[in-house]
mmCIF file of C-alpha atoms in Angstrom:
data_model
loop_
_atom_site.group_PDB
_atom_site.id
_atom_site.type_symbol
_atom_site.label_atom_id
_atom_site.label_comp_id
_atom_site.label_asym_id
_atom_site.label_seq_id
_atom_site.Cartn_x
_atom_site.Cartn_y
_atom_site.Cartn_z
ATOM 1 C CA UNK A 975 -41.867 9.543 -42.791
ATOM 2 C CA UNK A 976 -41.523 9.308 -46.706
ATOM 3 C CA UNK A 977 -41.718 5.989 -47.895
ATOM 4 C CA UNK A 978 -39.578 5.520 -50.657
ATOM 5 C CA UNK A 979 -36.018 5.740 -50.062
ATOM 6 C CA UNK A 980 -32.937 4.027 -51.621
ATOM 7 C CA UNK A 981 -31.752 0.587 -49.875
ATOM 8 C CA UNK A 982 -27.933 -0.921 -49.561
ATOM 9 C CA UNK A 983 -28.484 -3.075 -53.272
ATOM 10 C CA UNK A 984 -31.258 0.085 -54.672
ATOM 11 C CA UNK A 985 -31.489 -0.978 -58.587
ATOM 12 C CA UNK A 986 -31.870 2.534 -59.107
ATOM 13 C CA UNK A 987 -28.228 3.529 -58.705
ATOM 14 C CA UNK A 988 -25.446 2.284 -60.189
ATOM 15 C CA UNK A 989 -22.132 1.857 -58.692
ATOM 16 C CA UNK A 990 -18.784 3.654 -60.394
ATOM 17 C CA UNK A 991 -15.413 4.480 -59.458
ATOM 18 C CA UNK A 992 -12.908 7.610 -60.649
ATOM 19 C CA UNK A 993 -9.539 7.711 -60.018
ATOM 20 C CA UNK A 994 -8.441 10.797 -58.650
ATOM 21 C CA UNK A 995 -4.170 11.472 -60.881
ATOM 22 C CA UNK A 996 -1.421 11.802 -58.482
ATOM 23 C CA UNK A 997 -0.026 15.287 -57.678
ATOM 24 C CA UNK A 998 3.762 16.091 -56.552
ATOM 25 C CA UNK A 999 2.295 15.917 -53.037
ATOM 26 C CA UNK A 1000 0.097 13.392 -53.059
ATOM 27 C CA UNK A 1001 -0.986 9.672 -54.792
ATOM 28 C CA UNK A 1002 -3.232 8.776 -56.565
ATOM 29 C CA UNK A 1003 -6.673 8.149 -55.115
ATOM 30 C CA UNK A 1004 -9.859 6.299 -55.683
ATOM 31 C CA UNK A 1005 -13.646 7.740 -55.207
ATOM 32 C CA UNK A 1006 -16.614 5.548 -55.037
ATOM 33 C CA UNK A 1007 -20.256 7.359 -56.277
ATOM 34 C CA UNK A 1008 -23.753 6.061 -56.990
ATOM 35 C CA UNK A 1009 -25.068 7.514 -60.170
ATOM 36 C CA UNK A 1010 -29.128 7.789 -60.460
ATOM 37 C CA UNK A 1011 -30.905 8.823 -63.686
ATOM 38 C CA UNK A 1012 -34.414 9.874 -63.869
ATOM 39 C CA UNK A 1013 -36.734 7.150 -65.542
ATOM 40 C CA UNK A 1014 -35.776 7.378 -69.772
ATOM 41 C CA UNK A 1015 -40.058 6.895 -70.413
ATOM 42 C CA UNK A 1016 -40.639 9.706 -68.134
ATOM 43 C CA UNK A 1017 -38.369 11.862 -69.338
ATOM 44 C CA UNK A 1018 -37.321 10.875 -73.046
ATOM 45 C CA UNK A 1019 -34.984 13.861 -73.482
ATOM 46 C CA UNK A 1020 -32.817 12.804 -70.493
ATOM 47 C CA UNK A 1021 -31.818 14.572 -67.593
ATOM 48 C CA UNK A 1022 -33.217 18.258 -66.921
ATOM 49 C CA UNK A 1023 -30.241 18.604 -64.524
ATOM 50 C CA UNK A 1024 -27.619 17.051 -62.365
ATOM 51 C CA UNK A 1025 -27.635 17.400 -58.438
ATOM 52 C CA UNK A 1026 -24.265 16.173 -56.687
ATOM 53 C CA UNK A 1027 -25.128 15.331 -52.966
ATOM 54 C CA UNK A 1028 -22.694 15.685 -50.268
ATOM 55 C CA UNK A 1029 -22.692 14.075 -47.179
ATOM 56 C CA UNK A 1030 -21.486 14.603 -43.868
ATOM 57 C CA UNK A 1031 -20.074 12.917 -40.518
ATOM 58 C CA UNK A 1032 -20.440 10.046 -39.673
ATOM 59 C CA UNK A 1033 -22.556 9.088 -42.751
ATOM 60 C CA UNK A 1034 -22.602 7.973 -46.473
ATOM 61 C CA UNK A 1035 -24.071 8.409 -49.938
ATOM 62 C CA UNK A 1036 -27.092 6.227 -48.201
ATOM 63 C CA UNK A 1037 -27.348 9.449 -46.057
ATOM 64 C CA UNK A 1038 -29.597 10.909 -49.088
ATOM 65 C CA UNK A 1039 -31.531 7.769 -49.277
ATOM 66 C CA UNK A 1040 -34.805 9.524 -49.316
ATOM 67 C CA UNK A 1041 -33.945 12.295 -51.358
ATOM 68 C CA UNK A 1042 -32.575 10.717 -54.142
ATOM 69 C CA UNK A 1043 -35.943 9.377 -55.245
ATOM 70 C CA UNK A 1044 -37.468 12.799 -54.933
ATOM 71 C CA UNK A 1045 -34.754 14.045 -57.041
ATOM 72 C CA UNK A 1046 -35.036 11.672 -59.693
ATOM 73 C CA UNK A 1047 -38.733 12.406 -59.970
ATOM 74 C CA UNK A 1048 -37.762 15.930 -61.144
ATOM 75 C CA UNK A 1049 -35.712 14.551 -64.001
ATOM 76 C CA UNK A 1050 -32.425 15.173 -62.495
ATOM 77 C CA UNK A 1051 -29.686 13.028 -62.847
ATOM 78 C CA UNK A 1052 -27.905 12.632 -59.201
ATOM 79 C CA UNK A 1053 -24.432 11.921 -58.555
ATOM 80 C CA UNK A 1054 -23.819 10.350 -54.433
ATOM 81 C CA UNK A 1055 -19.939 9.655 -53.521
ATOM 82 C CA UNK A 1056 -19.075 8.501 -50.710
ATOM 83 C CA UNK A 1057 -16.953 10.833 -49.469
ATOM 84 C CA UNK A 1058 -13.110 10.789 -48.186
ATOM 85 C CA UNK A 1059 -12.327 8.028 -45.936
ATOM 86 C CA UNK A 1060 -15.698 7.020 -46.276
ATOM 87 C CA UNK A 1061 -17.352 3.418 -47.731
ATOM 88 C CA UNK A 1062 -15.616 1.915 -50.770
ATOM 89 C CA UNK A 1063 -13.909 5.593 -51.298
ATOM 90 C CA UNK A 1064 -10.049 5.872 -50.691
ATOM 91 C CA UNK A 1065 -9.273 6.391 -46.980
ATOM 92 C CA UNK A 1066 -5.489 7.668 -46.239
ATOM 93 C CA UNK A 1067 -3.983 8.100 -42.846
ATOM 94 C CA UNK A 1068 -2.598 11.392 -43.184
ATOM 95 C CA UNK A 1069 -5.357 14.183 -42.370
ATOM 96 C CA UNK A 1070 -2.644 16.637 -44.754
ATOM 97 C CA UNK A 1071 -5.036 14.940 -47.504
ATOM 98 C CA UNK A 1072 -7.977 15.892 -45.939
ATOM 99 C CA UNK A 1073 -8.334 19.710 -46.871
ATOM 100 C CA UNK A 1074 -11.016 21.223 -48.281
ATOM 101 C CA UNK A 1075 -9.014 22.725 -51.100
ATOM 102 C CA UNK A 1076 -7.979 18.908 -51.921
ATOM 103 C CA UNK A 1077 -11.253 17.552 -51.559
ATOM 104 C CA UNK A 1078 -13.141 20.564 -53.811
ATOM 105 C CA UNK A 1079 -10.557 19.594 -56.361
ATOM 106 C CA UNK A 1080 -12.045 15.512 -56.190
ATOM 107 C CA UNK A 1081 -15.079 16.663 -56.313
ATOM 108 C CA UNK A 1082 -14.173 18.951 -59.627
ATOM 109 C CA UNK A 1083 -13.258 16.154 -61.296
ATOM 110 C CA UNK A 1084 -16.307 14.075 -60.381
ATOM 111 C CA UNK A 1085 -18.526 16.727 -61.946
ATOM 112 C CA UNK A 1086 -16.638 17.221 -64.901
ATOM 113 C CA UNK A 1087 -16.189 12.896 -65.160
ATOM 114 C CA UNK A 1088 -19.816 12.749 -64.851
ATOM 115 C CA UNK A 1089 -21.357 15.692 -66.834
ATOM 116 C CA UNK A 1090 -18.546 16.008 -69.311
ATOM 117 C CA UNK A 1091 -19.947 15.193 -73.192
ATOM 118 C CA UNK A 1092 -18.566 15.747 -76.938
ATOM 119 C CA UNK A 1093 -20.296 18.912 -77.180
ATOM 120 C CA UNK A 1094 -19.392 20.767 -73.819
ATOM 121 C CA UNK A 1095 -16.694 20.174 -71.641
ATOM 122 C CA UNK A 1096 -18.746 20.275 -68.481
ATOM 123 C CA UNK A 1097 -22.336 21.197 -67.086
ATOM 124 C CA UNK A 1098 -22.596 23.284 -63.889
ATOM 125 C CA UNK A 1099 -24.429 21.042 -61.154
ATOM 126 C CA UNK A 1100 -26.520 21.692 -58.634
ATOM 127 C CA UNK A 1101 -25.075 20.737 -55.219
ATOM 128 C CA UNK A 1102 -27.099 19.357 -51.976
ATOM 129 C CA UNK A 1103 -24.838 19.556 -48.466
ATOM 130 C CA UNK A 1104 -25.161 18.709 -45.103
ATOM 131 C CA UNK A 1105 -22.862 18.576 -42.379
ATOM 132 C CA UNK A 1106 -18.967 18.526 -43.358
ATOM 133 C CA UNK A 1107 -20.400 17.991 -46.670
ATOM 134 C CA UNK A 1108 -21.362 21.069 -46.098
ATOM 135 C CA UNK A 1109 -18.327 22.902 -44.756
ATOM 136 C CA UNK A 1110 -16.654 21.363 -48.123
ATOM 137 C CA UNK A 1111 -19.588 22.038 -50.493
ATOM 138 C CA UNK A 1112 -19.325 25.935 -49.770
ATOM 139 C CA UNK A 1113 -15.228 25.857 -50.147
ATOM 140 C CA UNK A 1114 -16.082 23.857 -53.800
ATOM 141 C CA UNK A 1115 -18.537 26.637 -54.914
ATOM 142 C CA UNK A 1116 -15.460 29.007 -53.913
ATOM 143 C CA UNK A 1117 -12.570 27.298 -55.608
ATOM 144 C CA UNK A 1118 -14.666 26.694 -58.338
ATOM 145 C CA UNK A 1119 -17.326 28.283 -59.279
ATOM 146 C CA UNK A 1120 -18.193 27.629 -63.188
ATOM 147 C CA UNK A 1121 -19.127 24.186 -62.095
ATOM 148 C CA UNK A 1122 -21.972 25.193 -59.450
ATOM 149 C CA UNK A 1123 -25.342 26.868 -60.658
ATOM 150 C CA UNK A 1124 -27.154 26.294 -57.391
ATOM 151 C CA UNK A 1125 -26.748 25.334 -53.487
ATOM 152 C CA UNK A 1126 -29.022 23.507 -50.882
ATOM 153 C CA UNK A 1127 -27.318 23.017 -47.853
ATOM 154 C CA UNK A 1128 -28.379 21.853 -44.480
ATOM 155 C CA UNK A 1129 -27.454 22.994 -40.783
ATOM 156 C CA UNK A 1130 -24.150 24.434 -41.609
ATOM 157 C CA UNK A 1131 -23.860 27.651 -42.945
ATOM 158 C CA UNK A 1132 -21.520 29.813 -44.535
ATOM 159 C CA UNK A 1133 -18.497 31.423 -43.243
ATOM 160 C CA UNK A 1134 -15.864 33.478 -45.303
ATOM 161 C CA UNK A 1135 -12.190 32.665 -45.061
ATOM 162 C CA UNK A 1136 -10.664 33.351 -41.802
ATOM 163 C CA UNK A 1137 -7.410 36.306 -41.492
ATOM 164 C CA UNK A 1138 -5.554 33.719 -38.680
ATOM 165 C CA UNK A 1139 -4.514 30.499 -37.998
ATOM 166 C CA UNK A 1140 -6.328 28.855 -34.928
ATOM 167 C CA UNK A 1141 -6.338 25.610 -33.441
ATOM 168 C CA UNK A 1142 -8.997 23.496 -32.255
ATOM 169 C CA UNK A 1143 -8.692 24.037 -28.487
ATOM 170 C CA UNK A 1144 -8.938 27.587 -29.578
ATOM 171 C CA UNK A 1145 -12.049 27.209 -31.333
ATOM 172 C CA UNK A 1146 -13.551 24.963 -29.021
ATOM 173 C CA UNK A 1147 -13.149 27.470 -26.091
ATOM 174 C CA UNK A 1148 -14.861 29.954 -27.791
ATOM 175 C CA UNK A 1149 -17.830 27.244 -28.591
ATOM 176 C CA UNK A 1150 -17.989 24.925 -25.813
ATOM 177 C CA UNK A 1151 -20.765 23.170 -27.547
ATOM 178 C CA UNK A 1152 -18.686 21.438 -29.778
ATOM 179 C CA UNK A 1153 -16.476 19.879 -27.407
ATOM 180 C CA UNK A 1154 -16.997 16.646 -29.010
ATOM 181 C CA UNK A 1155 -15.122 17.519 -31.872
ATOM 182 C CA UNK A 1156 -11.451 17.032 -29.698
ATOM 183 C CA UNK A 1157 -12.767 13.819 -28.931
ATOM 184 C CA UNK A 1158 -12.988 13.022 -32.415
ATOM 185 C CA UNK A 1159 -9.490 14.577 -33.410
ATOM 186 C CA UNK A 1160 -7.541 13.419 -29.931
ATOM 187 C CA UNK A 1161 -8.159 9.321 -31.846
ATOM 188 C CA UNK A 1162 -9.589 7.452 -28.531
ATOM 189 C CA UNK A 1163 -13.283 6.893 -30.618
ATOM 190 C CA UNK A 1164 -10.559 5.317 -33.285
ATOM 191 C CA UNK A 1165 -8.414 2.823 -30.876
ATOM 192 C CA UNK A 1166 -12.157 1.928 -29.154
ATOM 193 C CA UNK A 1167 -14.219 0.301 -31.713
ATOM 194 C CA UNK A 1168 -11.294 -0.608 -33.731
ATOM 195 C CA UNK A 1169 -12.064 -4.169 -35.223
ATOM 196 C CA UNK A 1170 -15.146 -4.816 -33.154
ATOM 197 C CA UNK A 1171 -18.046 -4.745 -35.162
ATOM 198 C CA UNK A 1172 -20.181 -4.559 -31.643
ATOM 199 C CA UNK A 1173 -18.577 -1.367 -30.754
ATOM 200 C CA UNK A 1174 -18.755 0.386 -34.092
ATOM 201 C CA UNK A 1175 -22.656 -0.281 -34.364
ATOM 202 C CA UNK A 1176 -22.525 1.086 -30.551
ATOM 203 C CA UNK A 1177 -20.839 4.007 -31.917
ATOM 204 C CA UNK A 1178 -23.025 4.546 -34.967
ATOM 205 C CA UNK A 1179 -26.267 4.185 -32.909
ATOM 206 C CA UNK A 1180 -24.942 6.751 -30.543
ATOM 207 C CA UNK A 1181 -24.476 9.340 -33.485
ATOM 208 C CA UNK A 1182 -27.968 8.743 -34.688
ATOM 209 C CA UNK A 1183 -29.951 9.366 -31.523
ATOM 210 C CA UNK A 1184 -29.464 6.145 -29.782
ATOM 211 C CA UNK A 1185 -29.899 6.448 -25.414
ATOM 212 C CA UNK A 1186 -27.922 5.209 -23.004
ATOM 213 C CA UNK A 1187 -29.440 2.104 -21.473
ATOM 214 C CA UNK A 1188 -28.701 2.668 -17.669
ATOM 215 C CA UNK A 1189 -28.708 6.789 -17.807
ATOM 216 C CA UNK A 1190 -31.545 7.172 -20.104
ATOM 217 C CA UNK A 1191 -29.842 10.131 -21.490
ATOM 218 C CA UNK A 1192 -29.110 10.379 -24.930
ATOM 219 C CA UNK A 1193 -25.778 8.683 -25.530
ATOM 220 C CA UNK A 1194 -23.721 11.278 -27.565
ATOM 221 C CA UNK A 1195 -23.323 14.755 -25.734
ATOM 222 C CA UNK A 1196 -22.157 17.545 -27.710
ATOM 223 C CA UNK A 1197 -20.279 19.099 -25.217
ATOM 224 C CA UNK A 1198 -18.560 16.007 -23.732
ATOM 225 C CA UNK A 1199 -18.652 13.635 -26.928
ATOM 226 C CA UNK A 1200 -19.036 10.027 -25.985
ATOM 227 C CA UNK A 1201 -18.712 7.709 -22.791
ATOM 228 C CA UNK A 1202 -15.855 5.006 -24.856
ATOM 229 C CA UNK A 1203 -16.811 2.018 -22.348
ATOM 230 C CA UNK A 1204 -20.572 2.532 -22.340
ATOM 231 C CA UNK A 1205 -20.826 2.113 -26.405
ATOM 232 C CA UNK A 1206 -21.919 -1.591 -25.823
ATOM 233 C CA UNK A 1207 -24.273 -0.154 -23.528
ATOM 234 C CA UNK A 1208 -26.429 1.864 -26.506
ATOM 235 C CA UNK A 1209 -29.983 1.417 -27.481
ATOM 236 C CA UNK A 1210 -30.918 0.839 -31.300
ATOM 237 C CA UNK A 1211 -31.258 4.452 -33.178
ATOM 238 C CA UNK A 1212 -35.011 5.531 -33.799
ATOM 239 C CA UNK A 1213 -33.715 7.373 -36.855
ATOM 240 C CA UNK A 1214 -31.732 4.210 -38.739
ATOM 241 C CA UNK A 1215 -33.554 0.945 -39.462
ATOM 242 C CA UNK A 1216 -31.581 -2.402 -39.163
ATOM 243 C CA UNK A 1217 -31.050 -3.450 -42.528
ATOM 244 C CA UNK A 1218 -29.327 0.102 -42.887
ATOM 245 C CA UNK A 1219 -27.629 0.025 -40.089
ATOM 246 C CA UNK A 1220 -25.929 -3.714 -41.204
ATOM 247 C CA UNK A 1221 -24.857 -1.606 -43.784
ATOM 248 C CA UNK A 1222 -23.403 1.271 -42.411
ATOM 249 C CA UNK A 1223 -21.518 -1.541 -39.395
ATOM 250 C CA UNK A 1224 -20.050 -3.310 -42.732
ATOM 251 C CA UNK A 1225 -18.551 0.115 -44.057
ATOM 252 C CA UNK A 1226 -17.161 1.255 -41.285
ATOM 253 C CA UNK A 1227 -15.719 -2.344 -40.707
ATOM 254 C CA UNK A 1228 -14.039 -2.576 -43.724
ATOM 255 C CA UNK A 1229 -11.398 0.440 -43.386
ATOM 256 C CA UNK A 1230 -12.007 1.664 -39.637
ATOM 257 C CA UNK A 1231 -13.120 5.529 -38.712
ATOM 258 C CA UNK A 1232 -9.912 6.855 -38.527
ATOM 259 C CA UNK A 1233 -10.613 8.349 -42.107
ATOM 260 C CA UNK A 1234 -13.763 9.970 -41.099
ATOM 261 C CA UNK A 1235 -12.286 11.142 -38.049
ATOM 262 C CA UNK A 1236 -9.812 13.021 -39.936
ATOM 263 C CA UNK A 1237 -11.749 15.391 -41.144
ATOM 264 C CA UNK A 1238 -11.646 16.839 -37.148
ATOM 265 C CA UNK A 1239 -7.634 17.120 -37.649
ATOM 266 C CA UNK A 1240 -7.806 19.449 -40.324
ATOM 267 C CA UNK A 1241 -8.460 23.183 -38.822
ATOM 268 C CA UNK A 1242 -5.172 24.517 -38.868
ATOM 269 C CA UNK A 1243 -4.645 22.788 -42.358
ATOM 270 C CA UNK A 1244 -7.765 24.351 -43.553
ATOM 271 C CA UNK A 1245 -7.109 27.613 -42.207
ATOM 272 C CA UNK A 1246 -3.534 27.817 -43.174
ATOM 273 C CA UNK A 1247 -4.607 26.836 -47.058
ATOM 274 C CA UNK A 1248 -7.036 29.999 -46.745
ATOM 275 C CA UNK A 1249 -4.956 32.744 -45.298
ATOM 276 C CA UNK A 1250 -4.121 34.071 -49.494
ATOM 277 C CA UNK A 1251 -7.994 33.902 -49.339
ATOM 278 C CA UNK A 1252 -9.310 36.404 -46.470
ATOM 279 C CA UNK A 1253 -8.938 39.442 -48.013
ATOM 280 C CA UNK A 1254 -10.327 38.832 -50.930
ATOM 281 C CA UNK A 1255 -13.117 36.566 -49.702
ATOM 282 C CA UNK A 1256 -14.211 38.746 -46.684
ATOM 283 C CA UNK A 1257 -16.981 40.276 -48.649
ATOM 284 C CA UNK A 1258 -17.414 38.068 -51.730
ATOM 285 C CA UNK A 1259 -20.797 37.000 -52.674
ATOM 286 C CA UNK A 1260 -21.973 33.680 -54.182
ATOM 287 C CA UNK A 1261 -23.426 34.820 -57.541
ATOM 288 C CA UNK A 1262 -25.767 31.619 -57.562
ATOM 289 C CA UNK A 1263 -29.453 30.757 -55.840
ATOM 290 C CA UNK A 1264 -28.899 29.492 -52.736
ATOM 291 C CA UNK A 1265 -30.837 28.109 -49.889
ATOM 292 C CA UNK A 1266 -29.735 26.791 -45.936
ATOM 293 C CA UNK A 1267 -31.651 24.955 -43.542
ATOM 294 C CA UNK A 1268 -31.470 24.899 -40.190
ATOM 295 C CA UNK A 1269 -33.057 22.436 -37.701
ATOM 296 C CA UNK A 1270 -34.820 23.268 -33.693
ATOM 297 C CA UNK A 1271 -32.863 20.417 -32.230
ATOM 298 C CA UNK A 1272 -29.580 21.145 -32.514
ATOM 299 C CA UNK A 1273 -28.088 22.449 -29.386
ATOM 300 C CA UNK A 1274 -24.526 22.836 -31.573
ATOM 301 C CA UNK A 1275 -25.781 23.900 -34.391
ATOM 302 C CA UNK A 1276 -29.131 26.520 -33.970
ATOM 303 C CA UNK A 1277 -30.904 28.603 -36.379
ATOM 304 C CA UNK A 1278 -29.362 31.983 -35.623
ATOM 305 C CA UNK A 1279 -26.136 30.965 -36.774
ATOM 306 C CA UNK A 1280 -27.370 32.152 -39.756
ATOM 307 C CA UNK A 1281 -28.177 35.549 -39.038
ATOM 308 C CA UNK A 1282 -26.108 37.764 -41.624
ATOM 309 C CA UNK A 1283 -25.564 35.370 -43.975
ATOM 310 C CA UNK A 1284 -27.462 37.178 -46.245
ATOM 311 C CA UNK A 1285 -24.899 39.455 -47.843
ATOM 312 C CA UNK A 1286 -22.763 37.073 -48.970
ATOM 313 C CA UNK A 1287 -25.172 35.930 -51.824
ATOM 314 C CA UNK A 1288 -25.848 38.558 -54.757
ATOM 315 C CA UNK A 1289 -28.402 36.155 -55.828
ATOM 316 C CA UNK A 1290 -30.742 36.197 -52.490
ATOM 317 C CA UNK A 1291 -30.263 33.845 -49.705
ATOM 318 C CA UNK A 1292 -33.421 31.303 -48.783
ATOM 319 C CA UNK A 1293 -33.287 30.491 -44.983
ATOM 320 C CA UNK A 1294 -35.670 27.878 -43.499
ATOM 321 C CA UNK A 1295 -35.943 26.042 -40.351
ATOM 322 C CA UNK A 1296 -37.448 22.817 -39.751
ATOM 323 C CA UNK A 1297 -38.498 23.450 -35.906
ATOM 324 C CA UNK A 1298 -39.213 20.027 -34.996
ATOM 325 C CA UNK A 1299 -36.078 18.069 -36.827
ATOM 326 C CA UNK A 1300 -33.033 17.251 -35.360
ATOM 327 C CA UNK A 1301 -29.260 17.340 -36.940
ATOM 328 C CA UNK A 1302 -30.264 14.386 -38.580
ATOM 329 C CA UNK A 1303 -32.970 16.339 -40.765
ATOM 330 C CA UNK A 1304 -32.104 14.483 -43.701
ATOM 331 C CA UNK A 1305 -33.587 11.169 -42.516
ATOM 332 C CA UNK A 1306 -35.772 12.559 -39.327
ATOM 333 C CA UNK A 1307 -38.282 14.975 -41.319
ATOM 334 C CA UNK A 1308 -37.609 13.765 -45.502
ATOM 335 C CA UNK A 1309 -41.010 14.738 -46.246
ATOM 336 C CA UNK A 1310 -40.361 18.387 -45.126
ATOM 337 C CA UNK A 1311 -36.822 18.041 -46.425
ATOM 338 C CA UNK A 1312 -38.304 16.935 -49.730
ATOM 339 C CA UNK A 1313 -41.083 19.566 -50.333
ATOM 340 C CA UNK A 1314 -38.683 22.418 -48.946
ATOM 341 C CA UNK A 1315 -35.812 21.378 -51.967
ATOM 342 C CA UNK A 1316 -38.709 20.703 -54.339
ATOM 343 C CA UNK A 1317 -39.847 24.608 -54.161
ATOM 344 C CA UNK A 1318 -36.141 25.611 -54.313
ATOM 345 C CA UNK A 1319 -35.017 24.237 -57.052
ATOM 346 C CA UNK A 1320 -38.309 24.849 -58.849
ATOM 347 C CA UNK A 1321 -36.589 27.999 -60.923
ATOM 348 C CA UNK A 1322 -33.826 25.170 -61.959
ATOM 349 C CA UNK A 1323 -36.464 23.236 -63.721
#
């Protein structure tokens, strides 16, 4: 595995916060980011470029840990938040707040906070995904797409704005490999490790590989989700070390998962904010570079999920696969993750 990679108190990042103005709908709102900048002696002229990383379920800005110091080797300035409902960042109750058309606005203003000077009014980043960062990271490049010159996104792909409203059930028919994903809507996972620090790091563990003690079987089953009174019952993650995971159990202590979780509750919402979308979206094509990722072991999320994507990108469409990583690619196989953004964003630099 690489070696360097960011810890919980990394003196290379600082620590800010941006208030997100109330709307008519909704209040006011607070995001927490880490902010790295490459090293001023090895790159006098500042930053060749910003990256803004986006994480996914159940993870936070510590999910890039080993990329950020890649990145700031380049010279690029990197921007981390942790995302809604997630870490120090504001966590409301009602998953209405959750859509991705609300949470590509946040992360408008976080670019234009961050790259904003007296001479421009904002710099188009370069944006890392994974997971529901992901799923959000291709609606922000669609809402707004003067602020994105670039896109590196890994094991979700892209898929246009739907004609019809359906609901989960629904979608989880059709997919039955993502059955866990009415667990994490339906709020049991909530109500179980709700202020018990032993259950959350159960629950954490399970989502990053952890095994089942007495079955021996991995403890989190796509299809099924999670056995609730076995969480005490799970094994240590091989992906996470412990002073990380203290980390993550403190963070999801602090506020519960029921913001986290909300991101599950928001298909219909999602759907029903795109509907004025599908028409016109149904062939558009992203007119930046672009590259996805895809992992060999992920039984809910495979490689060929990707077939077709091409068209949608008038700029050309990298697609890799990293055969022996799981979903967790980020952390499981950084060195391949590293080299494989490296070469991308080569034609940034």
């Amino acid at each position: 595995m690489a070696s360097d990679a960011l810890t919980p108190h990394d003196p290379r990042v600082t620590h800010h916060f941006t208030t997100i103005p109330s709307t008519p709908t909704s209040e006011s709102i607070t995001y927490h980011y880490l902010l790295a900048n490459p090293n001023s002696s090895s790159f006098p002229n500042g930053p060749t470029s910003t990256v803004l990383l986006l994480h996914g379920w159940p993870d936070l800005s510590l999910g890039w840990r080993y990329q950020v110091p890649f990145l700031l080797s380049l010279g690029l300035r990197v921007i981390i938040p942790d995302m809604f409902g997630y870490g120090l960042t504001s966590s409301p109750s009602s998953p209405t707040e959750y859509s991705l058309k609300k949470l590509s606005a946040h992360m408008a203003h976080i670019i234009r906070q961050v790259t904003s000077s007296t001479e421009k009014p904002f710099e188009p980043v370069l944006l890392g995904t994974h997971d529901w960062g992901a799923f959000l990271g291709w609606r922000l490049a669609i809402y707004y797409p003067e602020l994105i010159k670039g896109v590196f996104a890994f094991c979700i792909p892209y898929t246009p704005p739907e004609g019809e409203v359906t609901s989960l059930e629904e979608h989880v028919r059709k997919h039955p490999e993502l059955g866990y994903q009415l667990q994490n809507a339906g709020g049991d996972i909530d109500k179980a490790v709700a202020g018990d620090r032993k259950k959350v790091r159960g629950w954490l563990n399970a989502m990053f590989g952890g095994v089942d003690k007495e079955a021996g079987a991995m403890a989190f089953d796509p299809w099924k989700g999670l056995d609730l009174g076995k969480l005490d019952e799970v094994g240590a993650s091989p992906l996470v070390g412990e002073e990380i995971m203290d980390f993550y159990v403190d963070e999801y202590s602090r506020n519960g998962i029921q913001g986290p979780m909300n991101w599950y509750r928001t298909r219909e919402i999602n759907l029903q904010d795109e509907l004025p979308l599908a028409e016109k979206y149904a062939n558009w094509q992203f007119q930046v570079p672009v590259m996805i990722v895809m992992v060999g072991h992920d039984p809910a999320l495979p490689p060929e999920l990707t077939d077709g994507m091409e068209k949608y990108f008038a700029k050309g469409l990298r697609k890799e696969v990293v055969p022996e990583a799981s979903h967790w690619v980020l952390i499981h196989t950084p060195e391949e993750v590293n080299k494989l953004v490296g070469e991308f964003l080569e034609q940034f630099l």
